[in-house]
Amino acid sequence: MYESKGTEFHHAGEPFKGRALLERYGLRATRQRLGLAKLLFGKGDRHLTADALASEAQAARMPASLATVYNVLNLFAQVGLVRGLAIEGGKTVFDTNTSNHSHFFFEDSGAVCDIGPDCARFAEGIEAPEGYEISKVDVVVRLRPKNGGPAVVARHRLGV
Amino acid sequence: MYESKGTEFHHAGEPFKGRALLERYGLRATRQRLGLAKLLFGKGDRHLTADALASEAQAARMPASLATVYNVLNLFAQVGLVRGLAIEGGKTVFDTNTSNHSHFFFEDSGAVCDIGPDCARFAEGIEAPEGYEISKVDVVVRLRPKNGGPAVVARHRLGV
DNA sequence: ATTAATGCAAAATCTTTGCACTTTC
DNA sequence: GAAAGTGCAAAGATTTTGCATTAAT
């Protein structure tokens, strides 16, 4: 795909330095935050809901309570480590790529994936109303399976 | 602003024909649906949450229970009379303009308003993955008050 | 009459919060 | 040891659902 801001936190081969990352953002390095950061930033861009991350943490033997996962994700979003996306009414999806980019949303599976940076131009030419400035631009391209095609294939090809 | 799809349902001066509208979409013309349709389509484009609409209905002496408002809005969304927007995590905003257009979201006030159709070009040049087709494109430009400016002004100028 | 819609209250979700306990610095 | 974070359970908020009642064709 393309070089995302996420790679700022991870270089192939090198061990993931969660402690350094957290301290760079003025955050205390607690066990839970280190574990969640490793899952979030340890390997490429990710799109996760709070409970999905909690499950992963459970599976990876670095559990954190759901409340803590919410606290940590909200905190990370505040300092700019992740970005919250309101794609489907219910759950908030947290994206480790914090740059202004666009998303495909698969209506059948609920999967979310990045669209290349060429879509950055979306924001070009938009003028904010007087007294305001653009905080960020969210573009979601919603996809549905074409006619009767087996949509599941694309899900695996593109990942979540 | 611009000619929106919403005007399809309302022509200045003429009485609002809710019954005709509902029947055109194969929906039964119940008292509640007629009342809600009048509020939604009676005067220009609107961006409303379910409970805001319920409150309006209450005030306009054509009350409908919140459950019914949800049912009706979801039904209207299904048949294409309105479109649901997931802008902020919590509430779903229903937009009476069902065309692919873009929105300003005012982070301070929570207000939502349309951006002109020039933003339709956003969807141009995007190719759906194999087996999928684009269902719709949601573009939300999030705005924050510039420095210390009195942001409230813009809220009134632009409406909700 | 038949069929569908409404309203209420209860349930389901997702998220936040209060507070005692634990951890980090 | 002081300050901050965590976990639990409870509370909030939004949306959906089951079912008896009411309304529309």
XYZ file of C-alpha atoms (C1' of nucleotides) in Angstrom:
370
model
C 0.000 0.000 0.000
C 1.759 3.129 1.114
C 4.052 4.523 3.750
C 1.766 5.443 6.598
C 2.350 7.393 9.712
C 2.099 4.123 11.561
C 5.574 3.126 10.464
C 6.903 5.922 12.594
C 6.490 3.543 15.482
C 7.802 0.336 13.998
C 10.798 -0.611 11.923
C 10.934 -4.146 10.574
C 13.273 -6.378 12.501
C 13.788 -4.020 15.380
C 12.148 -4.806 18.704
C 9.145 -2.670 19.457
C 10.049 0.090 21.903
C 6.788 0.755 23.637
C 8.295 2.468 26.625
C 10.107 5.034 24.508
C 6.951 5.673 22.522
C 4.826 6.306 25.565
C 7.385 8.537 27.207
C 7.750 10.549 24.043
C 4.084 11.388 24.435
C 4.391 12.130 28.137
C 2.503 9.009 29.182
C 3.355 6.714 32.024
C 4.556 3.313 30.916
C 2.200 0.940 32.640
C 2.031 -2.759 31.888
C -1.361 -2.428 30.219
C -0.408 0.511 28.053
C 2.752 -1.248 26.937
C 0.827 -4.361 26.009
C -1.869 -2.490 24.121
C 0.692 -0.308 22.363
C 2.555 -3.394 21.230
C -0.607 -4.844 19.735
C -1.560 -1.551 18.121
C 1.778 -0.439 16.745
C 3.766 -3.645 16.607
C 2.975 -4.488 13.016
C 1.569 -2.080 10.463
C -1.640 -0.125 10.419
C -4.622 -1.451 12.269
C -8.326 -0.757 12.606
C -9.668 -2.037 15.874
C -12.636 -1.592 18.149
C -12.082 -1.438 21.874
C -13.420 -4.899 22.520
C -11.460 -6.414 19.651
C -8.301 -5.004 21.170
C -9.293 -6.284 24.595
C -9.761 -9.763 23.115
C -6.389 -9.635 21.421
C -4.765 -8.582 24.639
C -6.444 -11.474 26.412
C -5.189 -13.918 23.777
C -1.690 -12.466 23.901
C -1.491 -12.980 27.650
C -1.364 -9.269 28.367
C -4.946 -8.701 29.456
C -6.440 -5.344 30.286
C -9.972 -4.748 31.431
C -12.361 -3.350 28.887
C -12.618 -0.131 30.888
C -8.865 0.264 30.751
C -8.815 -0.459 27.039
C -11.320 2.352 26.553
C -9.324 4.656 28.790
C -6.108 3.884 26.979
C -7.598 4.208 23.500
C -9.213 7.517 24.377
C -5.966 8.694 25.870
C -3.999 7.595 22.808
C -6.527 9.391 20.635
C -6.142 12.566 22.684
C -2.395 12.677 22.271
C -2.592 11.711 18.613
C -1.300 8.161 18.715
C -4.495 6.801 17.228
C -7.578 8.258 15.644
C -11.167 7.370 16.363
C -13.473 6.751 13.425
C -17.255 6.858 13.551
C -18.071 4.615 10.640
C -21.038 2.603 11.727
C -23.366 4.042 14.311
C -22.519 1.636 17.077
C -18.849 1.027 17.640
C -15.953 3.393 17.325
C -13.061 2.060 15.274
C -9.598 3.175 16.279
C -7.109 3.633 13.478
C -3.368 3.600 14.085
C -2.856 5.692 10.976
C -3.525 9.197 12.193
C -3.015 11.023 8.914
C -5.941 12.340 6.888
C -6.690 9.377 4.708
C -9.763 7.573 3.446
C -11.376 4.244 4.172
C -13.232 1.489 2.505
C -16.014 0.104 4.649
C -17.343 -3.319 3.673
C -21.017 -3.279 4.443
C -21.223 -7.057 4.337
C -18.405 -7.925 6.697
C -17.938 -4.699 8.603
C -14.248 -4.662 7.675
C -12.406 -1.377 7.357
C -9.291 -0.722 5.301
C -7.306 2.240 4.103
C -7.556 3.723 0.673
C -4.303 5.016 -0.735
C -3.064 8.533 0.005
C -4.172 9.767 -3.409
C -7.375 10.468 -1.613
C -5.657 13.121 0.443
C -6.618 15.490 -2.344
C -10.141 15.170 -1.043
C -9.458 17.869 1.440
C -8.045 20.204 -1.170
C -10.285 23.004 -2.238
C -12.475 22.907 0.823
C -12.703 26.177 2.646
C -13.758 26.246 6.257
C -16.500 28.691 7.273
C -15.398 31.933 8.878
C -13.988 31.508 12.342
C -13.348 27.805 11.869
C -10.503 25.700 10.656
C -10.482 22.147 9.393
C -9.673 19.756 12.175
C -9.709 16.621 10.078
C -11.443 15.076 7.130
C -13.117 11.697 7.290
C -13.907 9.978 4.052
C -15.650 6.634 4.117
C -16.402 4.833 0.889
C -19.028 2.256 1.661
C -18.865 -0.925 -0.387
C -21.406 -3.610 -1.019
C -20.856 -6.948 -2.748
C -21.526 -6.646 -6.470
C -24.629 -8.667 -7.478
C -24.166 -12.173 -6.114
C -20.404 -12.294 -5.911
C -18.748 -14.127 -3.023
C -17.747 -11.113 -1.064
C -15.751 -13.003 1.498
C -12.772 -13.292 -0.805
C -12.022 -9.601 -0.746
C -12.189 -9.583 2.992
C -9.274 -11.947 3.273
C -7.314 -10.262 0.558
C -7.571 -6.877 2.172
C -7.480 -7.676 5.822
C -9.136 -5.880 8.665
C -26.516 26.677 -1.358
C -27.591 24.238 -4.029
C -30.531 22.323 -5.392
C -30.786 19.254 -3.244
C -32.730 16.091 -3.633
C -34.806 17.270 -0.731
C -36.634 19.750 -2.891
C -38.142 16.839 -4.736
C -40.550 16.606 -1.855
C -41.424 20.208 -1.329
C -42.325 23.103 -3.579
C -42.607 26.519 -1.986
C -46.153 27.647 -1.465
C -47.742 24.310 -2.178
C -49.123 22.293 0.704
C -46.964 19.374 1.706
C -48.375 16.128 0.303
C -47.194 13.582 2.793
C -49.680 10.938 1.840
C -48.659 10.984 -1.804
C -45.017 10.803 -0.820
C -45.487 7.787 1.416
C -47.620 5.951 -1.092
C -45.089 6.586 -3.797
C -42.671 4.603 -1.683
C -45.157 1.862 -0.933
C -45.564 2.868 2.698
C -48.774 2.982 4.634
C -49.835 6.509 5.496
C -50.187 6.444 9.250
C -50.706 9.511 11.371
C -47.217 9.270 12.861
C -45.469 8.809 9.542
C -47.345 11.729 8.053
C -46.396 13.952 10.947
C -42.754 12.966 10.892
C -42.581 13.280 7.115
C -43.994 16.764 7.334
C -41.329 17.773 9.823
C -38.590 16.130 7.801
C -39.521 17.208 4.311
C -41.729 20.215 4.881
C -39.006 22.802 4.575
C -35.615 22.243 3.042
C -32.826 19.875 4.015
C -32.504 18.772 7.588
C -30.085 16.928 9.809
C -31.811 15.402 12.787
C -31.267 12.775 15.408
C -34.102 10.484 16.387
C -34.728 12.159 19.692
C -34.560 15.646 18.194
C -37.248 14.639 15.741
C -39.317 13.122 18.507
C -39.074 16.391 20.433
C -40.122 18.401 17.414
C -43.067 16.130 16.878
C -44.047 16.575 20.482
C -43.845 20.358 20.148
C -45.801 20.323 16.902
C -48.649 18.418 18.514
C -48.073 15.331 16.398
C -46.264 13.158 18.907
C -44.811 9.757 18.172
C -43.070 7.517 20.644
C -39.304 7.365 20.429
C -39.500 3.731 19.349
C -41.774 4.697 16.496
C -39.502 7.542 15.492
C -36.650 5.067 15.268
C -38.780 2.630 13.314
C -39.908 5.308 10.908
C -36.463 6.785 10.407
C -34.948 3.381 9.769
C -37.758 2.581 7.386
C -37.324 5.876 5.560
C -33.611 5.179 5.344
C -34.296 1.733 3.875
C -36.463 3.055 1.084
C -34.146 5.970 0.433
C -36.160 8.859 1.790
C -33.445 9.792 4.265
C -29.879 8.792 4.854
C -28.242 7.889 8.139
C -24.913 9.458 8.976
C -22.458 8.151 11.545
C -20.624 11.321 12.366
C -20.003 11.228 16.066
C -19.746 7.896 17.795
C -22.937 8.103 19.733
C -25.944 9.302 17.835
C -26.946 8.691 14.264
C -27.886 11.807 12.317
C -30.523 11.424 9.643
C -30.131 13.603 6.577
C -33.037 14.373 4.276
C -30.624 14.974 1.434
C -29.928 11.488 0.178
C -27.477 12.357 -2.564
C -23.754 11.762 -2.160
C -22.680 15.030 -0.676
C -20.334 16.151 2.062
C -20.767 17.629 5.500
C -19.215 20.076 7.839
C -19.259 18.912 11.412
C -18.746 21.590 14.051
C -16.826 19.972 16.851
C -17.771 22.721 19.268
C -21.514 22.754 18.803
C -22.149 19.376 17.232
C -23.949 21.036 14.336
C -23.957 19.413 10.913
C -24.425 21.151 7.584
C -24.021 20.350 3.932
C -21.068 21.322 1.855
C -21.866 22.204 -1.739
C -22.065 19.562 -4.428
C -18.639 20.451 -5.768
C -17.528 17.879 -3.307
C -19.232 15.199 -5.332
C -15.955 14.941 -7.179
C -14.641 13.278 -4.086
C -15.990 10.009 -5.277
C -14.391 10.356 -8.678
C -11.349 8.287 -9.286
C -12.052 5.793 -6.560
C -12.194 2.237 -7.722
C -13.928 -0.365 -5.646
C -12.074 -3.602 -4.902
C -12.920 -6.611 -7.051
C -16.363 -8.007 -6.391
C -17.559 -4.840 -4.711
C -19.257 -1.695 -5.814
C -19.481 1.666 -4.134
C -22.644 1.937 -2.125
C -22.120 5.501 -0.987
C -19.417 7.910 0.009
C -19.467 9.769 3.289
C -17.237 12.773 3.650
C -17.146 14.633 6.919
C -14.994 17.694 7.292
C -14.551 18.286 10.982
C -14.234 21.904 12.026
C -12.939 23.492 15.171
C -13.160 27.146 16.166
C -10.083 29.034 15.023
C -7.969 30.179 17.987
C -10.309 31.988 20.372
C -12.965 33.136 17.946
C -16.603 33.185 19.058
C -17.657 30.062 17.256
C -21.292 30.394 18.148
C -21.888 32.908 15.403
C -21.296 30.417 12.646
C -23.692 28.018 14.235
C -26.552 30.384 13.802
C -25.558 31.447 10.354
C -25.397 27.896 9.099
C -28.163 26.188 10.967
C -28.431 22.596 12.044
C -61.768 -8.509 8.779
C -57.039 -8.556 7.857
C -52.914 -6.833 8.094
C -49.687 -3.713 9.688
C -48.105 0.047 12.850
C -47.761 1.963 17.420
C -46.331 2.354 22.207
C -44.585 0.771 26.222
C -41.256 -1.324 28.821
C -37.552 -4.370 28.837
C -33.322 -5.801 26.700
C -29.138 -5.174 24.047
C -25.076 -2.463 22.945
C -21.452 0.430 23.527
C -19.112 3.600 26.514
C -18.164 6.176 30.686
C -17.606 6.730 35.679
C -17.029 6.195 40.894
C -14.202 4.230 44.000
C -11.159 0.918 46.299
C -6.877 -1.203 45.195
C -2.453 -1.508 42.831
C 1.345 0.123 40.293
C 4.704 3.449 38.689
C 7.933 6.976 39.386
C 5.298 7.676 49.601
C 2.876 10.538 46.424
C 0.563 10.490 42.251
C -1.510 8.130 38.755
C -3.576 3.978 36.584
C -6.388 -0.193 36.854
C -10.431 -3.071 37.495
C -14.828 -3.959 38.808
C -19.411 -3.064 38.851
C -22.784 0.249 38.280
C -24.623 3.958 35.677
C -25.417 6.383 31.081
C -26.713 6.720 26.632
C -28.502 5.134 22.269
C -30.958 1.849 19.715
C -33.629 -2.425 19.160
C -37.261 -5.767 20.287
C -41.390 -8.470 22.211
C -46.003 -8.115 22.666
C -50.596 -6.307 23.592
C -53.301 -2.586 21.662
C -54.727 0.379 18.057
C -55.252 1.974 13.466
C -55.320 1.534 8.266
C -56.779 -0.728 4.111
